[in-house]
Amino acid sequence: MSEWVDPALGDEAVEAEQGLGPSGDPGHDDAGYEPYGDGGSYTIVQHNLDGSTDVLVDRDGDGLADVVLHDGDGDGLAEAAYVDGDGDGRLERMLRDFDGDGLVDEVSADTNGDGWIDVVATDTDGDGLIDQVAADTDHDGRTDTWVQDTDYDGRADQTLRDADQDGVPETVTYLHPTANPYATR
């Protein structure tokens, strides 16, 4: 499997790290561990002692997880999904459902493959639309650009840029004229 450990799982993450093995065979019959496969792809469903469930999906049969779903409360809806979209064996996107309604509230992504999250898109009001995007555009590990939809109409209203990364934006660009509180009306 991909080198992935969810800190929320604690010691139970060991099962997820064992992987499918070189032949694609799950390799054990532990209780709560259910492999499914059609020869080209495999799905492993792991029921944890705390009532949570993890689903690991190897879509291309290469022995590396392409999708990992974590249902922490056992209600059948994953609160976190980790995705390897480019098939390189690294889970570079994380989708989170914080309020348990089955809709994605936040998407985090490693856009340049360096192992660090550099874009976080958030639905802050739970309407299914992204309201804020925070990005590390120079890939130094610190957020320097924010795009916000302040009136929640589905269109970005402003961009903030903190070039020197001191926590104070030097540039605020209003993308929609009505969003600028300083504009003459």
mmCIF file of N, CA, C and O in Angstrom, residues 13 21 23 58 71 84 92 106 120 128:
data_model
loop_
_atom_site.group_PDB
_atom_site.id
_atom_site.type_symbol
_atom_site.label_atom_id
_atom_site.label_comp_id
_atom_site.label_asym_id
_atom_site.label_seq_id
_atom_site.Cartn_x
_atom_site.Cartn_y
_atom_site.Cartn_z
ATOM 1 N N ALA A 13 -3.523 1.683 12.602
ATOM 2 C CA ALA A 13 -3.047 1.958 11.249
ATOM 3 C C ALA A 13 -2.114 0.871 10.730
ATOM 4 O O ALA A 13 -1.868 0.795 9.543
ATOM 5 N N GLY A 21 0.795 -6.955 -0.873
ATOM 6 C CA GLY A 21 1.863 -7.899 -1.184
ATOM 7 C C GLY A 21 2.177 -7.890 -2.661
ATOM 8 O O GLY A 21 1.425 -7.372 -3.472
ATOM 9 N N SER A 23 2.096 -10.081 -5.026
ATOM 10 C CA SER A 23 1.248 -10.790 -5.981
ATOM 11 C C SER A 23 -0.165 -10.213 -6.027
ATOM 12 O O SER A 23 -0.992 -10.666 -6.810
ATOM 13 N N ASP A 58 -7.473 -0.713 -4.576
ATOM 14 C CA ASP A 58 -6.386 -0.761 -5.554
ATOM 15 C C ASP A 58 -7.062 -0.970 -6.900
ATOM 16 O O ASP A 58 -7.374 -2.094 -7.277
ATOM 17 N N ASP A 71 -14.233 5.742 7.613
ATOM 18 C CA ASP A 71 -15.526 6.028 8.242
ATOM 19 C C ASP A 71 -15.321 5.876 9.740
ATOM 20 O O ASP A 71 -15.341 4.781 10.272
ATOM 21 N N ASP A 84 -5.025 8.720 -4.720
ATOM 22 C CA ASP A 84 -3.854 8.772 -5.584
ATOM 23 C C ASP A 84 -4.395 8.933 -6.998
ATOM 24 O O ASP A 84 -4.700 7.953 -7.668
ATOM 25 N N GLU A 92 -2.166 11.841 -2.847
ATOM 26 C CA GLU A 92 -1.884 13.274 -2.871
ATOM 27 C C GLU A 92 -3.095 14.177 -2.634
ATOM 28 O O GLU A 92 -2.940 15.378 -2.524
ATOM 29 N N GLU A 106 -14.018 19.874 2.646
ATOM 30 C CA GLU A 106 -12.674 20.382 2.428
ATOM 31 C C GLU A 106 -11.897 19.416 1.542
ATOM 32 O O GLU A 106 -11.987 18.203 1.707
ATOM 33 N N VAL A 120 -5.658 24.039 -0.130
ATOM 34 C CA VAL A 120 -6.786 23.600 0.683
ATOM 35 C C VAL A 120 -8.004 24.398 0.233
ATOM 36 O O VAL A 120 -8.017 25.628 0.313
ATOM 37 N N GLY A 128 -22.224 23.183 -0.316
ATOM 38 C CA GLY A 128 -21.728 22.351 -1.417
ATOM 39 C C GLY A 128 -20.847 23.100 -2.388
ATOM 40 O O GLY A 128 -20.369 22.516 -3.357
#
